[in-house]
């Protein structure tokens, strides 16, 4: 049973789309995505430097575009997805790519919608100096207590051993100076305190756009970062697409519960987890938190043949 998962912000690297442009149709895909995002994603994916693509307004649509290029190299049509994939999920901005995997959004509309989110979140981050730090290890209860005591928010709960704290820079420094026992606090190279109340202005700007955005009902199950629960496909679920858009809005100011998504995937009996490009992070989390589940991250175009064999092995 196969799950397709989509990585989040921070997975981008300079030049990551260059090799993909050798595939037939990718240049045209990227031109369509660029028009939807009002960004030159070909340039950002080939020649822009690390600092340029670190900008939230660029990083988010770039990552979603990269995921969808790898998706269509493996599953050209919705019928291909339905024939092979049981469930899709995405981490933070990866939820937009996952929504396209599940057929709620078209590929181009996913990139177009996330470009609005990215711009609003970049503006919110610029308004107040904030950041994020990963807390790795420690006892979960003590980690959450330390985050709260420092005046921070648990923005990403990735697993029992990895929580991302977010908030103002003084509070992050306070957490680092008072790290929980047997835990490491590592600053992340991000522009702001995403998935916290610091993003309220982005939420408020994004909400009316998402409310009017075209959305279809899912063709396969789609997990939510809100609580790990699935939006399921089926004739009795008309209108679910709009519910998905509501949760995409909700997640701007609320924590990403990837730990719960992993629990749901395990409970569903997933045997294989295929991470779309630029893959790696979610496969690493699966290695530590999903024993018995095989995983394959697509890090480059060279991984496609292995991915095809992996899909065949784990097809539902």
GROMACS .gro file of C-alpha atoms in nm:
model
  316
    1UNK     CA    1   0.000   0.000   0.000
    2UNK     CA    2   0.161   0.322  -0.121
    3UNK     CA    3   0.161   0.671   0.031
    4UNK     CA    4   0.292   0.972  -0.160
    5UNK     CA    5   0.423   1.249   0.064
    6UNK     CA    6   0.540   1.599  -0.021
    7UNK     CA    7   0.822   1.788   0.158
    8UNK     CA    8   0.803   2.129   0.318
    9UNK     CA    9   1.000   2.452   0.323
   10UNK     CA   10   1.375   2.425   0.369
   11UNK     CA   11   1.411   2.135   0.127
   12UNK     CA   12   1.501   2.361  -0.166
   13UNK     CA   13   1.858   2.380  -0.304
   14UNK     CA   14   2.010   2.599  -0.577
   15UNK     CA   15   1.984   2.448  -0.924
   16UNK     CA   16   1.755   2.167  -0.817
   17UNK     CA   17   1.532   2.188  -1.126
   18UNK     CA   18   1.813   2.197  -1.383
   19UNK     CA   19   1.832   1.817  -1.439
   20UNK     CA   20   1.454   1.787  -1.462
   21UNK     CA   21   1.444   2.021  -1.761
   22UNK     CA   22   1.596   1.746  -1.971
   23UNK     CA   23   1.270   1.550  -1.941
   24UNK     CA   24   1.009   1.601  -2.215
   25UNK     CA   25   0.740   1.850  -2.119
   26UNK     CA   26   0.904   1.981  -1.800
   27UNK     CA   27   0.995   2.317  -1.950
   28UNK     CA   28   0.632   2.364  -2.052
   29UNK     CA   29   0.515   2.257  -1.706
   30UNK     CA   30   0.741   2.514  -1.544
   31UNK     CA   31   0.628   2.786  -1.782
   32UNK     CA   32   0.268   2.714  -1.682
   33UNK     CA   33   0.360   2.713  -1.313
   34UNK     CA   34   0.554   3.038  -1.354
   35UNK     CA   35   0.251   3.205  -1.507
   36UNK     CA   36   0.033   3.078  -1.222
   37UNK     CA   37   0.274   3.203  -0.954
   38UNK     CA   38   0.379   3.520  -1.136
   39UNK     CA   39   0.740   3.411  -1.075
   40UNK     CA   40   1.016   3.287  -1.304
   41UNK     CA   41   1.038   2.940  -1.153
   42UNK     CA   42   1.273   2.822  -1.427
   43UNK     CA   43   1.528   3.085  -1.326
   44UNK     CA   44   1.474   3.025  -0.955
   45UNK     CA   45   1.510   2.651  -1.003
   46UNK     CA   46   1.827   2.672  -1.211
   47UNK     CA   47   2.031   2.990  -1.158
   48UNK     CA   48   1.905   3.168  -0.844
   49UNK     CA   49   2.137   3.145  -0.545
   50UNK     CA   50   2.061   2.999  -0.202
   51UNK     CA   51   1.968   3.332  -0.046
   52UNK     CA   52   1.722   3.414  -0.326
   53UNK     CA   53   1.537   3.083  -0.300
   54UNK     CA   54   1.536   3.104   0.080
   55UNK     CA   55   1.289   3.392   0.047
   56UNK     CA   56   0.954   3.249   0.154
   57UNK     CA   57   0.778   3.411  -0.141
   58UNK     CA   58   1.004   3.211  -0.376
   59UNK     CA   59   1.071   2.895  -0.176
   60UNK     CA   60   0.712   2.783  -0.132
   61UNK     CA   61   0.596   2.785  -0.496
   62UNK     CA   62   0.937   2.650  -0.604
   63UNK     CA   63   0.909   2.348  -0.373
   64UNK     CA   64   0.551   2.276  -0.477
   65UNK     CA   65   0.652   2.300  -0.843
   66UNK     CA   66   0.942   2.060  -0.788
   67UNK     CA   67   0.716   1.808  -0.615
   68UNK     CA   68   0.460   1.821  -0.894
   69UNK     CA   69   0.719   1.779  -1.167
   70UNK     CA   70   0.838   1.458  -1.002
   71UNK     CA   71   0.476   1.351  -0.949
   72UNK     CA   72   0.390   1.378  -1.318
   73UNK     CA   73   0.709   1.202  -1.422
   74UNK     CA   74   0.573   0.900  -1.235
   75UNK     CA   75   0.195   0.948  -1.249
   76UNK     CA   76   0.105   1.147  -1.562
   77UNK     CA   77  -0.272   1.138  -1.501
   78UNK     CA   78  -0.528   1.121  -1.222
   79UNK     CA   79  -0.607   0.765  -1.334
   80UNK     CA   80  -0.244   0.670  -1.273
   81UNK     CA   81  -0.262   0.813  -0.922
   82UNK     CA   82  -0.584   0.628  -0.845
   83UNK     CA   83  -0.441   0.302  -0.977
   84UNK     CA   84  -0.133   0.308  -0.756
   85UNK     CA   85  -0.162   0.550  -0.462
   86UNK     CA   86  -0.371   0.493  -0.150
   87UNK     CA   87  -0.309   0.818   0.035
   88UNK     CA   88  -0.128   1.152   0.000
   89UNK     CA   89   0.009   1.387   0.264
   90UNK     CA   90   0.232   1.693   0.273
   91UNK     CA   91   0.433   1.869   0.539
   92UNK     CA   92   0.333   2.236   0.576
   93UNK     CA   93   0.364   2.389   0.227
   94UNK     CA   94   0.380   2.031   0.101
   95UNK     CA   95   0.006   2.010   0.171
   96UNK     CA   96  -0.050   2.214  -0.146
   97UNK     CA   97   0.138   1.961  -0.359
   98UNK     CA   98  -0.041   1.677  -0.178
   99UNK     CA   99  -0.374   1.843  -0.257
  100UNK     CA  100  -0.281   1.824  -0.625
  101UNK     CA  101  -0.177   1.459  -0.587
  102UNK     CA  102  -0.525   1.392  -0.444
  103UNK     CA  103  -0.695   1.586  -0.723
  104UNK     CA  104  -0.837   1.862  -0.502
  105UNK     CA  105  -0.631   2.121  -0.689
  106UNK     CA  106  -0.490   2.111  -1.040
  107UNK     CA  107  -0.112   2.129  -1.056
  108UNK     CA  108  -0.112   2.488  -1.181
  109UNK     CA  109  -0.376   2.603  -0.933
  110UNK     CA  110  -0.177   2.450  -0.645
  111UNK     CA  111   0.126   2.655  -0.746
  112UNK     CA  112  -0.089   2.963  -0.800
  113UNK     CA  113  -0.264   2.934  -0.464
  114UNK     CA  114   0.053   2.868  -0.268
  115UNK     CA  115   0.213   3.176  -0.423
  116UNK     CA  116  -0.047   3.389  -0.241
  117UNK     CA  117   0.026   3.209   0.087
  118UNK     CA  118   0.398   3.252   0.033
  119UNK     CA  119   0.373   3.624  -0.033
  120UNK     CA  120   0.151   3.690   0.269
  121UNK     CA  121   0.368   3.480   0.499
  122UNK     CA  122   0.681   3.659   0.378
  123UNK     CA  123   0.516   3.992   0.456
  124UNK     CA  124   0.410   3.874   0.801
  125UNK     CA  125   0.761   3.746   0.872
  126UNK     CA  126   0.911   4.079   0.770
  127UNK     CA  127   0.686   4.271   1.010
  128UNK     CA  128   0.845   4.130   1.328
  129UNK     CA  129   1.186   3.961   1.375
  130UNK     CA  130   1.100   3.599   1.455
  131UNK     CA  131   1.240   3.256   1.386
  132UNK     CA  132   1.227   2.883   1.453
  133UNK     CA  133   1.449   2.628   1.628
  134UNK     CA  134   1.434   2.250   1.621
  135UNK     CA  135   1.437   2.075   1.957
  136UNK     CA  136   1.574   1.726   1.902
  137UNK     CA  137   1.565   1.460   2.174
  138UNK     CA  138   1.457   1.497   2.535
  139UNK     CA  139   1.139   1.386   2.705
  140UNK     CA  140   0.834   1.509   2.512
  141UNK     CA  141   0.656   1.655   2.815
  142UNK     CA  142   0.969   1.840   2.927
  143UNK     CA  143   1.029   1.971   2.576
  144UNK     CA  144   0.680   2.121   2.553
  145UNK     CA  145   0.715   2.268   2.901
  146UNK     CA  146   1.045   2.432   2.806
  147UNK     CA  147   0.896   2.575   2.485
  148UNK     CA  148   0.604   2.724   2.675
  149UNK     CA  149   0.828   2.855   2.955
  150UNK     CA  150   1.041   3.038   2.699
  151UNK     CA  151   0.731   3.209   2.558
  152UNK     CA  152   0.738   3.014   2.234
  153UNK     CA  153   0.497   2.804   2.026
  154UNK     CA  154   0.535   2.440   1.913
  155UNK     CA  155   0.504   2.512   1.540
  156UNK     CA  156   0.589   2.167   1.403
  157UNK     CA  157   0.547   1.844   1.596
  158UNK     CA  158   0.735   1.616   1.361
  159UNK     CA  159   0.780   1.315   1.587
  160UNK     CA  160   0.815   1.228   1.954
  161UNK     CA  161   1.181   1.328   1.930
  162UNK     CA  162   1.160   1.640   1.714
  163UNK     CA  163   0.958   1.952   1.783
  164UNK     CA  164   1.011   2.290   1.617
  165UNK     CA  165   0.968   2.591   1.844
  166UNK     CA  166   0.885   2.931   1.699
  167UNK     CA  167   0.853   3.287   1.818
  168UNK     CA  168   1.051   3.605   1.880
  169UNK     CA  169   1.430   3.593   1.874
  170UNK     CA  170   1.481   3.671   2.243
  171UNK     CA  171   1.257   3.381   2.339
  172UNK     CA  172   1.442   3.149   2.104
  173UNK     CA  173   1.770   3.253   2.267
  174UNK     CA  174   1.615   3.186   2.607
  175UNK     CA  175   1.518   2.834   2.500
  176UNK     CA  176   1.868   2.767   2.368
  177UNK     CA  177   2.016   2.880   2.701
  178UNK     CA  178   1.773   2.658   2.895
  179UNK     CA  179   1.750   2.353   2.673
  180UNK     CA  180   1.551   2.058   2.805
  181UNK     CA  181   1.754   1.769   2.947
  182UNK     CA  182   1.906   1.543   2.680
  183UNK     CA  183   1.783   1.771   2.403
  184UNK     CA  184   1.958   1.988   2.145
  185UNK     CA  185   1.821   2.323   2.029
  186UNK     CA  186   1.920   2.404   1.672
  187UNK     CA  187   1.826   2.734   1.501
  188UNK     CA  188   1.666   2.689   1.159
  189UNK     CA  189   1.735   2.905   0.855
  190UNK     CA  190   1.381   3.033   0.809
  191UNK     CA  191   1.246   3.383   0.779
  192UNK     CA  192   0.981   3.378   1.052
  193UNK     CA  193   0.766   3.202   1.310
  194UNK     CA  194   0.546   3.005   1.072
  195UNK     CA  195   0.240   2.819   1.201
  196UNK     CA  196   0.204   3.051   1.500
  197UNK     CA  197  -0.004   3.362   1.582
  198UNK     CA  198   0.276   3.572   1.431
  199UNK     CA  199   0.126   3.471   1.093
  200UNK     CA  200  -0.222   3.607   1.169
  201UNK     CA  201  -0.202   3.881   0.906
  202UNK     CA  202  -0.110   3.619   0.644
  203UNK     CA  203  -0.405   3.405   0.754
  204UNK     CA  204  -0.645   3.697   0.727
  205UNK     CA  205  -0.525   3.791   0.378
  206UNK     CA  206  -0.517   3.434   0.249
  207UNK     CA  207  -0.857   3.326   0.383
  208UNK     CA  208  -1.081   3.513   0.135
  209UNK     CA  209  -0.867   3.400  -0.159
  210UNK     CA  210  -0.877   3.035  -0.054
  211UNK     CA  211  -1.252   3.055   0.008
  212UNK     CA  212  -1.310   3.142  -0.359
  213UNK     CA  213  -1.046   2.912  -0.507
  214UNK     CA  214  -1.171   2.626  -0.730
  215UNK     CA  215  -1.145   2.288  -0.558
  216UNK     CA  216  -1.261   1.937  -0.642
  217UNK     CA  217  -1.330   1.646  -0.412
  218UNK     CA  218  -1.031   1.415  -0.352
  219UNK     CA  219  -0.979   1.111  -0.571
  220UNK     CA  220  -0.769   0.940  -0.300
  221UNK     CA  221  -0.739   0.994   0.075
  222UNK     CA  222  -0.561   1.314   0.176
  223UNK     CA  223  -0.423   1.364   0.527
  224UNK     CA  224  -0.443   1.695   0.712
  225UNK     CA  225  -0.160   1.854   0.911
  226UNK     CA  226  -0.428   1.979   1.148
  227UNK     CA  227  -0.488   1.645   1.319
  228UNK     CA  228  -0.361   1.369   1.091
  229UNK     CA  229  -0.714   1.278   0.987
  230UNK     CA  230  -0.802   1.189   0.630
  231UNK     CA  231  -1.022   1.361   0.380
  232UNK     CA  232  -1.152   1.058   0.196
  233UNK     CA  233  -1.266   1.004  -0.158
  234UNK     CA  234  -1.619   0.886  -0.229
  235UNK     CA  235  -1.958   0.976  -0.364
  236UNK     CA  236  -2.085   1.079  -0.020
  237UNK     CA  237  -1.809   1.333   0.034
  238UNK     CA  238  -1.922   1.609  -0.198
  239UNK     CA  239  -1.780   1.945  -0.090
  240UNK     CA  240  -1.473   1.799   0.078
  241UNK     CA  241  -1.249   2.000  -0.154
  242UNK     CA  242  -1.361   2.323   0.013
  243UNK     CA  243  -1.294   2.167   0.353
  244UNK     CA  244  -0.939   2.101   0.239
  245UNK     CA  245  -0.897   2.468   0.150
  246UNK     CA  246  -1.026   2.562   0.494
  247UNK     CA  247  -0.758   2.352   0.660
  248UNK     CA  248  -0.488   2.498   0.436
  249UNK     CA  249  -0.591   2.837   0.570
  250UNK     CA  250  -0.611   2.710   0.928
  251UNK     CA  251  -0.255   2.576   0.915
  252UNK     CA  252  -0.098   2.917   0.857
  253UNK     CA  253  -0.140   2.998   1.228
  254UNK     CA  254  -0.157   2.648   1.377
  255UNK     CA  255   0.101   2.376   1.435
  256UNK     CA  256   0.189   2.112   1.179
  257UNK     CA  257   0.111   1.774   1.336
  258UNK     CA  258   0.324   1.553   1.117
  259UNK     CA  259   0.352   1.311   1.408
  260UNK     CA  260  -0.022   1.247   1.378
  261UNK     CA  261   0.002   1.212   1.000
  262UNK     CA  262   0.266   0.943   1.049
  263UNK     CA  263   0.044   0.767   1.304
  264UNK     CA  264  -0.243   0.766   1.056
  265UNK     CA  265  -0.023   0.633   0.776
  266UNK     CA  266   0.096   0.352   1.000
  267UNK     CA  267  -0.260   0.274   1.107
  268UNK     CA  268  -0.374   0.255   0.746
  269UNK     CA  269  -0.122  -0.022   0.684
  270UNK     CA  270   0.104   0.172   0.450
  271UNK     CA  271   0.394  -0.044   0.333
  272UNK     CA  272   0.576   0.211   0.116
  273UNK     CA  273   0.626   0.587   0.152
  274UNK     CA  274   0.733   0.767  -0.164
  275UNK     CA  275   0.858   1.121  -0.098
  276UNK     CA  276   0.838   1.353  -0.397
  277UNK     CA  277   1.118   1.591  -0.493
  278UNK     CA  278   1.302   1.756  -0.324
  279UNK     CA  279   1.287   1.454  -0.097
  280UNK     CA  280   1.480   1.348   0.209
  281UNK     CA  281   1.344   1.506   0.526
  282UNK     CA  282   1.017   1.313   0.549
  283UNK     CA  283   1.190   0.988   0.465
  284UNK     CA  284   1.430   1.056   0.751
  285UNK     CA  285   1.139   1.106   0.989
  286UNK     CA  286   0.975   0.786   0.863
  287UNK     CA  287   1.297   0.594   0.924
  288UNK     CA  288   1.284   0.688   1.292
  289UNK     CA  289   0.908   0.686   1.351
  290UNK     CA  290   0.751   0.430   1.113
  291UNK     CA  291   0.924   0.095   1.170
  292UNK     CA  292   0.846  -0.163   0.908
  293UNK     CA  293   0.749   0.094   0.644
  294UNK     CA  294   0.983   0.119   0.347
  295UNK     CA  295   1.058   0.466   0.211
  296UNK     CA  296   1.212   0.617  -0.098
  297UNK     CA  297   1.290   0.989  -0.136
  298UNK     CA  298   1.315   1.138  -0.484
  299UNK     CA  299   1.617   1.365  -0.454
  300UNK     CA  300   1.692   1.398  -0.825
  301UNK     CA  301   1.578   1.284  -1.167
  302UNK     CA  302   1.819   0.993  -1.131
  303UNK     CA  303   1.586   0.839  -0.871
  304UNK     CA  304   1.295   0.790  -1.111
  305UNK     CA  305   1.376   0.434  -1.216
  306UNK     CA  306   1.408   0.325  -0.853
  307UNK     CA  307   1.081   0.505  -0.779
  308UNK     CA  308   0.899   0.316  -1.054
  309UNK     CA  309   1.016  -0.015  -0.910
  310UNK     CA  310   0.915   0.102  -0.562
  311UNK     CA  311   0.567   0.197  -0.685
  312UNK     CA  312   0.521  -0.143  -0.847
  313UNK     CA  313   0.626  -0.315  -0.527
  314UNK     CA  314   0.384  -0.118  -0.306
  315UNK     CA  315   0.085  -0.059  -0.533
  316UNK     CA  316  -0.243  -0.093  -0.345
   0.00000   0.00000   0.00000
